[in-house]
Short mmCIF file of C-alpha atoms in Angstrom, two decimals:
data_model
loop_
_atom_site.label_atom_id
_atom_site.label_comp_id
_atom_site.label_asym_id
_atom_site.label_seq_id
_atom_site.Cartn_x
_atom_site.Cartn_y
_atom_site.Cartn_z
CA GLU A 1 -175.65 -22.93 -17.71
CA ASP A 2 -176.27 -26.29 -16.04
CA GLN A 3 -176.85 -25.83 -12.33
CA VAL A 4 -177.84 -27.78 -9.22
CA THR A 5 -179.16 -26.09 -6.07
CA GLN A 6 -179.89 -27.87 -2.81
CA SER A 7 -181.97 -26.62 0.10
CA PRO A 8 -181.88 -26.17 2.97
CA GLU A 9 -178.14 -25.90 3.60
CA ALA A 10 -178.60 -27.46 7.02
CA LEU A 11 -181.49 -29.21 8.74
CA ARG A 12 -181.84 -30.29 12.34
CA LEU A 13 -184.56 -32.78 13.22
CA GLN A 14 -185.65 -34.66 16.27
CA GLU A 15 -185.45 -38.44 16.02
CA GLY A 16 -188.65 -39.65 14.38
CA GLU A 17 -189.46 -36.27 12.81
CA SER A 18 -189.94 -36.79 9.07
CA SER A 19 -188.87 -34.17 6.51
CA SER A 20 -187.68 -33.63 2.94
CA LEU A 21 -184.55 -32.31 1.27
CA ASN A 22 -184.81 -30.46 -2.02
CA CYS A 23 -182.63 -30.55 -5.13
CA SER A 24 -183.59 -28.22 -7.96
CA TYR A 25 -181.75 -28.42 -11.25
CA THR A 26 -181.42 -26.51 -14.50
CA VAL A 27 -180.05 -28.56 -17.38
CA SER A 28 -180.69 -28.72 -21.10
CA GLY A 29 -181.65 -32.35 -20.75
CA LEU A 30 -181.32 -34.88 -17.95
CA ARG A 31 -179.60 -38.24 -18.36
CA GLY A 32 -179.65 -39.04 -14.66
CA LEU A 33 -179.98 -37.56 -11.18
CA PHE A 34 -178.02 -39.02 -8.29
CA TRP A 35 -178.24 -38.86 -4.50
CA TYR A 36 -175.18 -39.52 -2.36
CA ARG A 37 -174.60 -39.61 1.37
CA GLN A 38 -171.35 -38.22 2.81
CA ASP A 39 -170.17 -38.81 6.36
CA PRO A 40 -167.53 -36.49 7.87
CA GLY A 41 -164.02 -37.30 6.66
CA LYS A 42 -165.24 -39.80 4.07
CA GLY A 43 -166.02 -39.91 0.39
CA PRO A 44 -169.61 -39.77 -0.86
CA GLU A 45 -171.53 -43.03 -0.87
CA PHE A 46 -174.09 -43.74 -3.59
CA LEU A 47 -177.77 -43.92 -2.64
CA PHE A 48 -180.00 -43.62 -5.74
CA THR A 49 -180.14 -42.88 -9.45
CA LEU A 50 -183.33 -41.46 -10.99
CA TYR A 51 -183.73 -41.22 -14.75
CA SER A 52 -187.13 -39.72 -15.58
CA ALA A 53 -189.88 -37.58 -14.08
CA GLY A 54 -192.26 -39.58 -11.92
CA GLU A 55 -189.67 -42.12 -10.91
CA GLU A 56 -189.30 -43.03 -7.22
CA LYS A 57 -186.78 -45.16 -5.34
CA GLU A 58 -186.63 -46.26 -1.72
CA LYS A 59 -184.00 -47.52 0.66
CA GLU A 60 -184.85 -48.07 4.31
CA ARG A 61 -186.05 -44.69 5.66
CA LEU A 62 -185.13 -42.78 2.48
CA LYS A 63 -187.27 -42.19 -0.58
CA ALA A 64 -186.16 -40.20 -3.61
CA THR A 65 -188.57 -38.69 -6.13
CA LEU A 66 -188.04 -36.80 -9.39
CA THR A 67 -189.96 -34.16 -11.34
CA LYS A 68 -188.88 -32.23 -14.44
CA LYS A 69 -187.32 -29.48 -12.31
CA GLU A 70 -186.46 -30.97 -8.94
CA SER A 71 -185.90 -34.01 -6.80
CA PHE A 72 -186.82 -34.63 -3.21
CA LEU A 73 -185.19 -36.91 -0.68
CA HIS A 74 -187.84 -37.81 1.87
CA ILE A 75 -186.66 -39.07 5.24
CA THR A 76 -189.26 -40.93 7.27
CA ALA A 77 -188.86 -41.35 11.05
CA PRO A 78 -185.12 -40.62 10.93
CA LYS A 79 -182.61 -41.99 13.42
CA PRO A 80 -179.38 -40.38 14.66
CA GLU A 81 -177.38 -42.62 12.31
CA ASP A 82 -179.05 -40.84 9.38
CA SER A 83 -177.05 -37.72 10.27
CA ALA A 84 -174.81 -36.87 7.29
CA THR A 85 -174.48 -34.51 4.35
CA TYR A 86 -176.71 -35.49 1.43
CA LEU A 87 -175.46 -34.54 -2.02
CA CYS A 88 -177.49 -34.30 -5.19
CA ALA A 89 -175.84 -34.54 -8.62
CA VAL A 90 -177.03 -34.47 -12.23
CA LEU A 91 -175.63 -35.74 -15.49
CA PRO A 92 -176.80 -33.46 -18.34
CA SER A 93 -177.70 -34.89 -21.74
CA SER A 94 -174.96 -32.70 -23.25
CA SER A 95 -172.26 -34.44 -21.22
CA ALA A 96 -170.72 -37.89 -21.45
CA SER A 97 -169.29 -37.91 -17.95
CA LYS A 98 -169.31 -34.44 -16.37
CA ILE A 99 -171.60 -34.89 -13.38
CA ILE A 100 -172.59 -31.64 -11.64
CA PHE A 101 -172.89 -31.71 -7.85
CA GLY A 102 -174.93 -29.50 -5.57
CA SER A 103 -173.44 -28.12 -2.36
CA GLY A 104 -175.33 -30.54 -0.16
CA THR A 105 -177.68 -30.50 2.83
CA ARG A 106 -176.18 -31.17 6.27
CA LEU A 107 -178.72 -33.26 8.15
CA SER A 108 -178.49 -33.65 11.92
CA ILE A 109 -180.84 -35.94 13.85
CA ARG A 110 -181.08 -35.41 17.63
CA PRO A 111 -181.90 -38.43 19.86
CA ASN B 1 -161.95 -55.62 -1.48
CA ALA B 2 -160.12 -52.26 -1.47
CA GLY B 3 -162.17 -50.30 -4.07
CA VAL B 4 -160.68 -46.82 -4.64
CA THR B 5 -157.57 -46.05 -2.60
CA GLN B 6 -156.12 -42.57 -2.18
CA THR B 7 -152.81 -41.55 -0.65
CA PRO B 8 -151.83 -39.58 1.30
CA LYS B 9 -154.79 -38.82 3.59
CA PHE B 10 -153.36 -35.51 4.74
CA ARG B 11 -150.66 -33.22 3.42
CA ILE B 12 -149.38 -29.73 4.11
CA LEU B 13 -147.52 -27.96 1.31
CA LYS B 14 -145.70 -24.69 1.15
CA ILE B 15 -146.55 -22.23 -1.60
CA GLY B 16 -144.70 -23.15 -4.77
CA GLN B 17 -144.09 -26.79 -3.84
CA SER B 18 -145.29 -29.64 -6.04
CA MET B 19 -146.80 -32.98 -5.19
CA THR B 20 -148.68 -35.93 -6.63
CA LEU B 21 -151.90 -37.29 -5.18
CA GLN B 22 -152.15 -41.01 -5.80
CA CYS B 23 -155.32 -42.87 -6.74
CA THR B 24 -155.66 -46.54 -7.57
CA GLN B 25 -158.71 -48.76 -8.06
CA ASP B 26 -158.93 -52.55 -8.17
CA MET B 27 -162.37 -52.85 -9.82
CA ASN B 28 -161.13 -52.70 -13.43
CA HIS B 29 -163.16 -49.54 -14.02
CA ASN B 30 -162.47 -47.65 -17.24
CA TYR B 31 -163.65 -44.24 -16.01
CA MET B 32 -161.77 -42.35 -13.31
CA TYR B 33 -162.28 -38.84 -11.96
CA TRP B 34 -160.66 -36.25 -9.74
CA TYR B 35 -162.87 -33.87 -7.74
CA ARG B 36 -162.12 -31.16 -5.23
CA GLN B 37 -164.47 -30.19 -2.41
CA ASP B 38 -164.13 -26.85 -0.66
CA PRO B 39 -165.80 -26.35 2.74
CA GLY B 40 -169.58 -26.10 2.44
CA MET B 41 -169.43 -26.57 -1.31
CA GLY B 42 -170.24 -29.30 -3.75
CA LEU B 43 -167.68 -31.33 -5.63
CA LYS B 44 -166.00 -29.73 -8.62
CA LEU B 45 -164.59 -31.91 -11.40
CA ILE B 46 -160.89 -31.31 -12.08
CA TYR B 47 -160.01 -33.98 -14.66
CA TYR B 48 -161.39 -37.28 -15.81
CA SER B 49 -160.26 -40.25 -17.86
CA VAL B 50 -162.26 -42.70 -19.96
CA GLY B 51 -159.45 -45.23 -20.19
CA ALA B 52 -155.69 -45.70 -20.17
CA GLY B 53 -153.99 -42.99 -22.22
CA ILE B 54 -157.10 -40.76 -22.44
CA THR B 55 -157.74 -37.79 -20.18
CA ASP B 56 -159.89 -34.67 -20.42
CA LYS B 57 -160.45 -31.44 -18.49
CA GLY B 58 -163.30 -30.90 -16.10
CA GLU B 59 -164.62 -27.64 -14.62
CA VAL B 60 -161.50 -26.52 -12.71
CA PRO B 61 -158.34 -27.95 -14.34
CA ASN B 62 -155.99 -24.97 -13.96
CA GLY B 63 -152.96 -25.72 -11.79
CA TYR B 64 -153.33 -29.49 -12.13
CA ASN B 65 -152.11 -32.24 -14.41
CA VAL B 66 -153.04 -35.89 -14.77
CA SER B 67 -151.87 -39.00 -16.53
CA ARG B 68 -153.41 -42.44 -17.04
CA SER B 69 -150.83 -45.02 -18.03
CA THR B 70 -152.75 -48.00 -16.59
CA THR B 71 -156.39 -48.84 -15.95
CA GLU B 72 -155.76 -48.96 -12.20
CA ASP B 73 -153.91 -45.68 -11.55
CA PHE B 74 -154.88 -42.05 -12.05
CA PRO B 75 -152.45 -39.69 -10.28
CA LEU B 76 -153.13 -35.96 -9.91
CA ARG B 77 -150.15 -33.63 -10.07
CA LEU B 78 -150.09 -30.19 -8.45
CA GLU B 79 -147.40 -27.91 -9.84
CA LEU B 80 -146.48 -24.72 -7.97
CA ALA B 81 -149.02 -25.13 -5.19
CA ALA B 82 -151.10 -22.07 -4.27
CA PRO B 83 -153.35 -21.34 -1.24
CA SER B 84 -156.37 -21.56 -3.55
CA GLN B 85 -155.63 -25.27 -3.93
CA THR B 86 -156.31 -25.90 -0.26
CA SER B 87 -159.18 -28.38 -0.41
CA VAL B 88 -160.22 -31.99 0.01
CA TYR B 89 -159.52 -34.04 -3.09
CA PHE B 90 -161.56 -37.09 -4.03
CA CYS B 91 -160.81 -39.70 -6.63
CA ALA B 92 -163.70 -41.72 -8.05
CA SER B 93 -164.30 -44.41 -10.63
CA ASN B 94 -167.09 -46.23 -12.44
CA PRO B 95 -167.25 -48.99 -15.04
CA THR B 96 -168.57 -47.21 -18.13
CA GLY B 97 -169.20 -43.59 -17.13
CA SER B 98 -172.48 -42.04 -18.18
CA VAL B 99 -175.26 -42.76 -15.67
CA GLU B 100 -173.33 -45.28 -13.62
CA LYS B 101 -172.86 -44.54 -9.94
CA LEU B 102 -169.47 -43.29 -8.78
CA PHE B 103 -167.27 -45.17 -6.32
CA PHE B 104 -165.27 -42.69 -4.24
CA GLY B 105 -162.04 -42.91 -2.32
CA SER B 106 -161.79 -41.54 1.21
CA GLY B 107 -160.12 -38.31 0.13
CA THR B 108 -156.90 -36.35 0.58
CA GLN B 109 -157.00 -33.23 2.74
CA LEU B 110 -154.48 -30.75 1.36
CA SER B 111 -153.42 -27.46 2.93
CA VAL B 112 -151.18 -25.00 1.11
CA LEU B 113 -149.60 -22.46 3.45
#
């Protein structure tokens, strides 16, 4: 069964304290892996798509990486405005459109 | 530039009542989706559509119905509401499905009491 697991469930960091969020996945084949950011009371907002192992993408303080079994979202010197829930999702090769979401990591950055 | 618009934002239903959650997008996207998000959980796909007149079931379709008569609109119908349908509902769209990113609406928070 296709599955996406994110860890930790919640993470509290001090401003400037770098860390990583993990997304492990089990799929028969991967067409794409997505990272989204979700603020309270809002819909998810797209961050990155990764397609193959070894690929990396960056946006401001965020960097996403991909291996054959997992993806990491690295946050460098975070600021309080980076506080949000970060969702990982995968599109299996067996599916045309059925994206599978993980349960997310709630990130809180203290000033 | 509205994007994906959902109405209403909040709704309280009594058990057994019915309602329609509205979703419209102005980006001329062919693919549209309905997800539900329970507290502390990821998004679960309810139904999706690849174009006007074509819909298909997702992971959790029971208790819901959809229709897609136009490219812009993709309403979600709840028949005989149950407490298990208490959730936040998100509509999303993208141009050609597959590995394209999703554009989400702001959600509808539904409580069934």
